[in-house]
XYZ file of C-alpha atoms in Angstrom:
564
model
C -25.352 -2.212 -33.752
C -22.606 -1.449 -36.245
C -20.275 -4.125 -37.582
C -17.324 -2.773 -35.613
C -19.290 -2.549 -32.368
C -20.688 -6.030 -32.896
C -17.167 -7.368 -33.355
C -15.939 -5.665 -30.207
C -18.911 -6.969 -28.249
C -18.048 -10.506 -29.242
C -14.285 -10.411 -28.673
C -13.728 -7.840 -25.927
C -12.830 -9.351 -22.529
C -15.774 -9.711 -20.181
C -15.498 -10.056 -16.425
C -16.707 -13.257 -14.847
C -17.053 -12.568 -11.140
C -18.386 -16.009 -10.368
C -16.516 -19.270 -10.212
C -18.618 -22.142 -11.496
C -19.179 -24.905 -9.047
C -19.797 -28.504 -9.958
C -20.576 -31.275 -7.570
C -19.992 -30.170 -4.001
C -21.379 -26.737 -3.171
C -20.590 -25.028 0.112
C -23.794 -24.165 1.946
C -24.541 -20.607 2.896
C -24.493 -21.572 6.564
C -20.898 -22.748 6.224
C -20.113 -19.671 4.134
C -21.161 -17.403 6.979
C -19.012 -19.465 9.361
C -16.052 -18.894 7.043
C -16.711 -15.163 7.294
C -17.140 -15.214 11.067
C -13.599 -14.384 12.280
C -13.059 -11.632 9.729
C -16.478 -10.159 10.505
C -15.950 -10.306 14.259
C -12.579 -8.572 14.096
C -13.721 -5.993 11.565
C -16.985 -5.333 13.399
C -15.484 -5.332 16.870
C -12.383 -3.267 16.153
C -13.502 -1.051 13.255
C -17.252 -0.909 12.591
C -18.577 -0.826 16.165
C -16.113 1.860 17.330
C -16.844 3.778 14.117
C -20.568 3.759 14.932
C -19.752 4.905 18.468
C -17.667 7.717 16.972
C -20.647 8.746 14.830
C -22.819 8.790 17.946
C -20.293 10.876 19.882
C -20.169 13.397 17.035
C -23.872 14.160 17.615
C -23.668 14.101 21.412
C -22.927 17.818 21.781
C -24.912 20.593 20.070
C -22.786 22.611 17.712
C -19.997 20.061 17.360
C -20.528 19.600 13.634
C -21.015 23.324 13.109
C -17.735 23.990 14.902
C -15.811 21.563 12.725
C -17.454 22.720 9.508
C -16.549 26.315 10.322
C -12.967 25.523 11.358
C -10.637 26.859 8.665
C -7.722 24.694 9.823
C -9.861 21.554 9.738
C -10.929 22.313 6.170
C -7.324 22.927 5.205
C -6.415 19.504 6.619
C -9.267 17.873 4.700
C -8.144 19.701 1.577
C -4.665 18.307 2.131
C -6.251 14.847 2.354
C -7.612 15.397 -1.153
C -4.145 16.473 -2.309
C -2.729 13.220 -0.972
C -5.451 11.451 -2.947
C -4.207 13.269 -6.060
C -0.769 11.829 -5.271
C -2.393 8.381 -5.323
C -3.367 9.020 -8.940
C 0.168 10.269 -9.629
C 1.574 7.024 -8.188
C -0.657 4.969 -10.494
C 0.233 7.154 -13.482
C 3.994 6.923 -12.805
C 3.755 3.156 -12.365
C 1.768 2.852 -15.586
C 4.185 5.133 -17.454
C 7.251 3.213 -16.321
C 5.558 -0.080 -17.175
C 4.657 1.217 -20.647
C 8.197 2.443 -21.332
C 9.713 -0.817 -20.096
C 7.156 -3.177 -21.633
C 9.671 -4.439 -24.222
C 12.826 -4.003 -22.156
C 13.672 -7.689 -22.207
C 13.896 -10.180 -19.329
C 17.046 -8.909 -17.573
C 16.240 -5.152 -17.538
C 12.680 -5.965 -16.556
C 13.886 -8.110 -13.656
C 16.249 -5.360 -12.477
C 13.456 -2.798 -12.550
C 11.097 -5.103 -10.654
C 13.611 -5.562 -7.848
C 14.745 -1.938 -7.624
C 11.299 -0.345 -7.803
C 9.695 -2.628 -5.225
C 12.349 -2.112 -2.533
C 11.006 1.253 -1.279
C 7.636 -0.364 -0.576
C 9.026 -2.256 2.417
C 10.655 0.864 3.867
C 8.925 2.529 6.797
C 7.329 5.903 5.951
C 9.363 7.264 8.845
C 12.545 6.122 7.124
C 11.334 7.505 3.807
C 10.691 10.878 5.423
C 14.161 10.861 6.990
C 15.825 10.003 3.675
C 14.133 12.762 1.703
C 14.721 15.255 4.474
C 18.423 14.442 4.178
C 18.367 14.732 0.388
C 16.525 18.058 0.415
C 18.147 19.704 3.421
C 18.093 23.471 2.907
C 21.806 23.790 3.729
C 23.868 23.149 0.593
C 26.591 21.616 2.754
C 24.201 18.861 3.877
C 21.435 18.557 1.276
C 22.241 17.021 -2.111
C 19.573 18.965 -4.011
C 20.748 22.294 -2.577
C 24.386 21.343 -3.250
C 23.586 20.753 -6.920
C 22.233 24.292 -7.067
C 25.207 25.648 -5.177
C 23.239 27.636 -2.604
C 20.934 27.249 0.348
C 17.470 26.525 -1.028
C 14.246 26.357 1.048
C 13.243 22.894 -0.149
C 11.606 22.217 3.220
C 9.760 25.526 3.278
C 6.513 26.831 1.748
C 6.180 26.204 -1.952
C 8.661 23.301 -1.910
C 7.570 20.996 0.888
C 4.745 19.441 -1.169
C 7.248 18.618 -3.894
C 9.596 16.914 -1.431
C 6.875 14.849 0.267
C 5.215 14.090 -3.072
C 8.479 12.739 -4.460
C 8.927 10.666 -1.309
C 5.413 9.220 -1.602
C 5.789 8.397 -5.300
C 9.240 6.875 -4.717
C 7.836 4.593 -2.041
C 4.661 3.370 -3.739
C 5.105 3.593 -7.528
C 6.881 0.221 -7.546
C 3.694 -1.713 -6.786
C 1.841 0.074 -9.565
C 4.732 -0.663 -11.922
C 4.663 -4.382 -11.125
C 0.952 -4.890 -11.679
C 0.865 -2.793 -14.850
C 4.058 -4.385 -16.204
C 2.527 -7.842 -15.932
C -0.837 -6.698 -17.293
C 0.766 -5.103 -20.353
C 2.827 -8.235 -20.959
C -0.374 -10.298 -21.077
C -2.556 -8.065 -23.201
C -4.681 -10.073 -25.687
C -2.423 -9.535 -28.691
C -4.608 -11.748 -30.898
C -7.710 -9.671 -30.225
C -5.829 -6.472 -30.922
C -4.628 -7.842 -34.265
C -8.160 -8.933 -35.173
C -9.539 -5.518 -34.215
C -6.996 -3.830 -36.485
C -7.887 -6.223 -39.285
C -11.561 -5.274 -38.930
C -10.634 -1.604 -39.185
C -11.500 -0.748 -35.575
C -10.008 2.612 -34.638
C -7.122 2.863 -32.182
C -9.323 4.729 -29.730
C -11.985 2.008 -29.772
C -9.353 -0.707 -29.377
C -7.989 0.994 -26.274
C -11.466 1.536 -24.820
C -12.875 -1.925 -25.544
C -9.843 -4.223 -25.202
C -6.932 -2.575 -23.405
C -8.793 -0.781 -20.624
C -10.824 -3.834 -19.508
C -7.570 -5.796 -19.339
C -5.964 -3.124 -17.149
C -8.977 -2.480 -14.907
C -8.131 -5.115 -12.308
C -4.423 -4.208 -12.006
C -5.286 -0.506 -11.855
C -7.775 -1.112 -9.042
C -5.236 -3.146 -7.063
C -2.500 -0.509 -7.467
C -5.005 2.207 -6.559
C -6.067 0.439 -3.359
C -2.472 -0.033 -2.185
C -1.596 3.620 -2.766
C -4.893 4.821 -1.278
C -4.301 2.881 1.946
C -0.910 4.578 2.256
C -2.348 8.035 1.504
C -5.361 7.676 3.806
C -3.044 6.820 6.693
C -0.228 9.210 5.784
C 1.045 10.332 9.129
C 4.601 9.387 9.947
C 5.918 10.512 6.535
C 4.878 14.078 7.405
C 6.071 13.813 11.008
C 9.559 12.802 9.885
C 9.890 14.447 6.485
C 8.592 17.950 7.230
C 10.048 20.332 9.831
C 7.666 21.136 12.657
C 6.911 24.617 11.350
C 5.849 23.212 7.955
C 3.744 20.258 9.055
C 0.526 22.255 9.318
C 0.803 23.099 5.603
C 0.861 19.466 4.471
C -0.798 17.471 7.239
C -3.877 15.512 6.289
C -6.973 15.074 8.393
C -5.455 12.221 10.400
C -2.418 14.140 11.610
C -4.524 17.250 12.279
C -6.907 15.103 14.333
C -4.028 13.687 16.377
C -2.649 17.148 17.113
C -5.956 18.878 17.917
C -8.389 16.245 19.212
C -8.140 17.655 22.751
C -8.817 21.180 21.485
C -11.772 20.031 19.407
C -13.374 18.150 22.278
C -14.797 14.628 22.097
C -17.727 15.540 19.850
C -15.689 17.810 17.570
C -12.912 15.250 17.175
C -15.516 12.580 16.423
C -17.174 14.804 13.806
C -13.827 15.378 12.097
C -13.144 11.627 12.156
C -16.506 10.943 10.491
C -15.757 13.541 7.802
C -12.392 11.912 7.093
C -14.069 8.523 6.846
C -16.603 9.801 4.312
C -13.868 11.329 2.166
C -11.820 8.126 2.221
C -14.864 5.919 1.564
C -15.740 8.003 -1.483
C -12.210 7.709 -2.840
C -12.062 3.979 -2.079
C -15.318 3.248 -3.908
C -13.588 4.063 -7.217
C -11.641 0.816 -6.854
C -14.849 -1.157 -7.417
C -14.770 -0.108 -11.061
C -11.888 -2.534 -11.549
C -12.611 -5.174 -8.898
C -15.316 -6.855 -10.955
C -13.955 -10.343 -11.275
C -11.807 -12.469 -13.499
C -10.370 -11.862 -16.930
C -8.482 -14.794 -18.435
C -6.360 -14.676 -21.564
C -5.415 -17.828 -23.348
C -2.729 -16.124 -25.362
C -0.034 -13.963 -23.757
C 1.615 -11.199 -25.697
C 4.475 -12.327 -27.917
C 8.031 -12.026 -26.634
C 9.601 -8.636 -27.436
C 12.462 -8.445 -29.900
C 15.879 -8.286 -28.212
C 16.918 -5.115 -30.075
C 14.217 -3.138 -28.294
C 15.538 -4.376 -24.951
C 19.049 -3.176 -25.770
C 17.747 0.301 -26.598
C 15.943 0.477 -23.269
C 19.012 -0.275 -21.159
C 19.838 3.461 -20.663
C 16.296 4.163 -19.488
C 16.373 1.236 -17.066
C 19.765 2.341 -15.758
C 18.567 5.916 -15.125
C 15.382 4.792 -13.354
C 17.302 2.266 -11.247
C 19.889 4.880 -10.245
C 17.191 7.352 -9.208
C 15.381 4.734 -7.111
C 18.599 3.486 -5.473
C 19.970 6.947 -4.660
C 17.901 7.365 -1.445
C 19.173 4.006 -0.165
C 22.759 5.057 -0.865
C 22.199 8.327 1.017
C 20.774 6.487 4.033
C 23.524 3.878 4.145
C 26.408 6.334 3.779
C 24.910 8.636 6.409
C 24.722 5.724 8.838
C 28.418 4.930 8.272
C 29.679 8.448 8.922
C 30.977 9.779 12.200
C 27.961 11.480 13.884
C 29.587 14.921 14.171
C 30.654 14.861 10.508
C 27.154 13.741 9.416
C 25.673 16.730 11.252
C 28.021 19.186 9.498
C 28.220 17.948 5.905
C 26.440 15.797 3.357
C 26.770 12.042 2.982
C 28.656 12.466 -0.321
C 31.507 14.336 1.412
C 33.294 11.167 2.448
C 34.521 9.859 5.800
C 35.536 9.346 8.431
C 33.684 6.040 8.155
C 32.722 4.156 11.284
C 30.317 1.540 12.618
C 29.893 3.437 15.869
C 26.253 4.312 15.182
C 25.427 0.637 14.619
C 27.264 -0.346 17.802
C 25.304 2.266 19.747
C 22.037 1.022 18.258
C 22.638 -2.580 19.306
C 23.872 -1.444 22.707
C 20.570 0.361 23.289
C 18.402 -2.029 25.300
C 15.225 -0.175 24.329
C 15.986 -0.468 20.618
C 16.894 -4.166 20.705
C 13.876 -4.967 22.882
C 11.637 -3.131 20.395
C 13.144 -5.199 17.562
C 12.135 -8.445 19.238
C 8.734 -7.232 20.408
C 7.797 -5.819 17.019
C 8.871 -9.015 15.247
C 6.753 -11.206 17.534
C 3.795 -8.845 17.184
C 4.090 -8.832 13.395
C 4.320 -12.638 13.273
C 1.240 -13.015 15.489
C -0.703 -10.588 13.300
C 0.251 -12.546 10.161
C -1.215 -15.717 11.671
C -4.462 -14.014 12.668
C -4.816 -12.214 9.328
C -4.405 -15.374 7.256
C -6.695 -17.353 9.534
C -9.442 -14.763 9.035
C -8.823 -13.472 5.506
C -8.358 -16.749 3.597
C -11.832 -18.210 4.270
C -13.467 -14.784 3.939
C -11.892 -14.136 0.540
C -12.858 -17.647 -0.561
C -16.506 -16.923 0.170
C -16.416 -13.526 -1.556
C -14.853 -15.092 -4.652
C -17.914 -17.328 -5.090
C -21.050 -15.335 -5.728
C -23.293 -18.342 -5.222
C -22.223 -18.513 -1.553
C -23.714 -15.128 -0.740
C -27.026 -13.565 -1.758
C -26.481 -11.699 -5.011
C -27.589 -8.442 -3.450
C -25.021 -8.806 -0.653
C -21.926 -9.551 -2.727
C -21.206 -6.065 -4.077
C -21.916 -4.240 -0.784
C -19.625 -6.638 1.077
C -16.831 -5.984 -1.404
C -17.454 -2.227 -1.123
C -17.220 -2.422 2.664
C -13.963 -4.380 2.364
C -12.460 -1.702 0.124
C -13.617 1.107 2.416
C -12.344 -0.613 5.570
C -8.977 -1.278 3.950
C -8.384 2.462 3.561
C -10.227 3.742 6.659
C -7.982 5.957 8.840
C -7.622 4.522 12.365
C -8.424 7.928 13.887
C -12.046 7.213 12.983
C -12.314 4.633 15.743
C -9.313 5.374 17.974
C -11.092 7.003 20.936
C -13.586 4.181 21.637
C -10.817 1.613 21.164
C -8.601 3.348 23.704
C -11.375 2.978 26.259
C -12.371 -0.582 25.396
C -8.950 -2.167 24.988
C -7.090 -0.539 27.865
C -8.148 -3.250 30.368
C -6.551 -6.047 28.323
C -3.107 -4.426 28.067
C -1.235 -2.574 25.386
C 0.577 -5.457 23.636
C -2.501 -7.633 22.951
C -4.487 -4.533 22.006
C -1.914 -3.502 19.407
C -1.912 -6.973 17.842
C -5.722 -7.080 17.683
C -6.002 -3.630 16.114
C -3.227 -4.292 13.613
C -4.870 -7.542 12.522
C -8.273 -5.902 12.110
C -6.779 -3.103 10.016
C -4.890 -5.467 7.695
C -7.655 -8.057 7.197
C -9.732 -6.012 4.666
C -6.667 -5.408 2.482
C -5.662 -9.069 2.725
C -9.219 -10.094 1.744
C -9.034 -7.915 -1.366
C -5.657 -9.366 -2.383
C -6.838 -12.938 -1.875
C -10.194 -12.319 -3.535
C -8.388 -11.001 -6.601
C -6.453 -14.290 -6.776
C -9.219 -16.729 -5.837
C -11.471 -15.582 -8.680
C -8.664 -16.547 -11.089
C -8.421 -20.151 -9.915
C -9.464 -22.340 -12.881
C -12.905 -23.876 -12.505
C -11.656 -27.508 -12.719
C -9.609 -26.856 -9.572
C -12.779 -26.075 -7.648
C -15.688 -27.953 -6.190
C -13.923 -31.291 -6.030
C -14.994 -32.166 -2.501
C -15.484 -30.682 0.923
C -11.774 -29.776 0.980
C -12.268 -27.348 -1.869
C -10.818 -24.436 0.139
C -7.481 -26.231 0.477
C -7.329 -26.824 -3.264
C -7.967 -23.123 -3.859
C -5.308 -22.071 -1.338
C -2.781 -24.406 -2.897
C -3.428 -22.984 -6.347
C -3.421 -19.370 -5.064
C -0.395 -19.893 -2.820
C 1.456 -16.826 -4.198
C -1.401 -14.555 -3.148
C -1.481 -16.147 0.305
C 2.243 -15.477 0.686
C 1.667 -11.912 -0.510
C -1.086 -11.358 2.068
C 1.156 -12.674 4.842
C 4.118 -10.519 3.820
C 1.858 -7.471 3.502
C 0.588 -8.024 7.027
C 4.143 -8.397 8.363
C 5.493 -5.299 6.599
C 2.516 -3.101 7.479
C 2.741 -3.996 11.157
C 6.531 -3.735 11.224
C 6.488 -0.236 9.723
C 3.339 1.166 11.327
C 3.650 4.104 13.709
C 0.061 5.369 13.572
C -1.564 2.650 15.678
C 1.350 2.759 18.084
C 0.928 6.497 18.568
C -2.833 6.236 19.017
C -2.853 3.274 21.417
C 0.673 2.721 22.740
C 2.458 6.055 23.133
C 4.647 6.660 25.118
C 5.559 3.098 26.174
C 7.750 2.794 23.064
C 7.939 -0.991 22.667
C 7.071 -0.660 18.957
C 10.069 -0.121 16.671
C 8.817 2.864 14.592
C 8.185 4.772 17.827
C 11.868 4.429 18.694
C 12.791 5.941 15.329
C 10.300 8.758 15.823
C 11.770 9.530 19.231
C 15.257 9.658 17.696
C 14.010 12.188 15.142
C 13.400 14.828 17.806
C 16.998 15.937 17.249
C 17.113 15.250 13.544
C 20.295 16.925 12.318
C 22.480 16.249 15.359
C 21.344 12.604 15.380
C 21.375 11.993 11.612
C 23.936 9.172 11.725
C 22.406 7.255 14.686
C 18.932 7.685 13.185
C 20.150 6.407 9.818
C 21.792 3.379 11.454
C 18.595 2.463 13.295
C 16.602 2.971 10.097
C 18.942 0.665 8.149
C 18.569 -2.051 10.801
C 14.805 -1.612 10.851
C 14.652 -1.791 7.051
C 16.858 -4.880 6.820
C 14.230 -7.152 8.385
C 11.365 -6.572 5.892
C 13.884 -6.511 3.032
C 15.082 -9.964 4.110
C 11.480 -11.221 4.304
C 10.784 -9.914 0.809
C 14.038 -11.370 -0.544
C 13.180 -14.836 0.770
C 9.675 -14.763 -0.732
C 10.440 -12.635 -3.804
C 9.375 -15.097 -6.506
C 6.018 -15.892 -4.942
C 5.462 -12.258 -4.027
C 5.830 -11.163 -7.616
C 3.455 -13.816 -8.881
C 1.037 -13.108 -6.043
C 0.951 -9.416 -6.840
C 0.629 -9.781 -10.607
C -1.277 -13.045 -11.213
C -2.223 -14.370 -7.794
C -2.086 -18.044 -8.801
C 0.681 -20.539 -9.515
C -0.149 -21.071 -13.206
């Protein structure tokens, strides 16, 4: 081993997936009890129906051959891979913005953190509506066409991928920015200086020091974006005109449109194919979810002059990310007839009539209350199941060594699994217990794997002296990782509040779930632009308020996971 390689071997950060235990050790019997609720929900709502779906796919001769020879099905699966490419674009944009703003100073950095994270709590339906307004083909209504001075087919072939891609990146790049921004701020500056002093090349420093430090944040950002891409559904339904949806729909939306045409076995075969594609993409996250990296020395504070030079960049990025919100708000305040004829930048007449109509709609207000109660119930179930499960997974000695990595792999795969893969058996099994309880159960089961990953990422960072004090060790860990627990709860609330996929698969057309009301309003998109925008603003205000109240702990939960 050369001198340089020997140096890097000694000083490069190494992952420590285990948390040392001293004194009290939780028995494996109790560990399996801690996993019980999460396993029961995941097995009962996801794994068992998925196995039934696999069985149905082989129940009819020729079902697989029919799907594999279906050109439209392959186009939908190809679109699924394109959405996966957008996941990589989201991570790259977040990393690029974090790199450019790494020395922006405290105030610009705080502004960027707030502005870039806001789109994350917006419903994909609302995001689709916003970008459809911005890129309307009529230059009297669409801002992009107005800047060009002529009608431009932004929502037609050749452009629609650009519009939806921009919408997807706008919504999810903020999370990637946050995790990379914090990771870059805490790079091991001392090790980098020592590597330079030893004459280690820049390329080797990046490979041996920087990349291991960014592996965990990159995996977390990747998982978040992958979950959104694997379940992309409502963004296409709202953002693309009906004639263009077939060009950009992924496997999930194609399945929803054509499952009757495909037949039970054909639809099941397509669902299994989608699951395999998503599982393969999700497994890449394991490259970064390998455990804990702790740095005793954070990067030095940036010089203030650099921050002053970055103010223009921060201002431009903030303006671009706030522009869609401005478009939505101004559209909601315009008189409905004027909003249907001209763009939101054209001015008044201004009115609150659309908001008054929204609150006067008994169906809309009832959906607000029902969706809030459902989201709150799901948060309770998710935390009750995910906290003990993540605690067990964060301690390798509590599970057989051979089982730890497969369990984590299954958690990653389940977090991104499209619900179409198990929708048909669930419809049959859960219909006797009623729609409302069924929706809450399914939502909780879908969120638990993601919550387990978030909490696991935090629990492995709890300092060893905080652990293994007594039989109440779990409570000590939760107290230390409180930011991650808050993050998991807020994630569960926002995902349920904004979800339209589960509602469409299990609840349509009863319409007691808020996103379904917005989707129904979108049937007459241009004539109902102002009322739709008003309902979208009201629907967005609730998760924004939740995030505002928990902002400090959310940021720490997403970037560090622990209090210290």
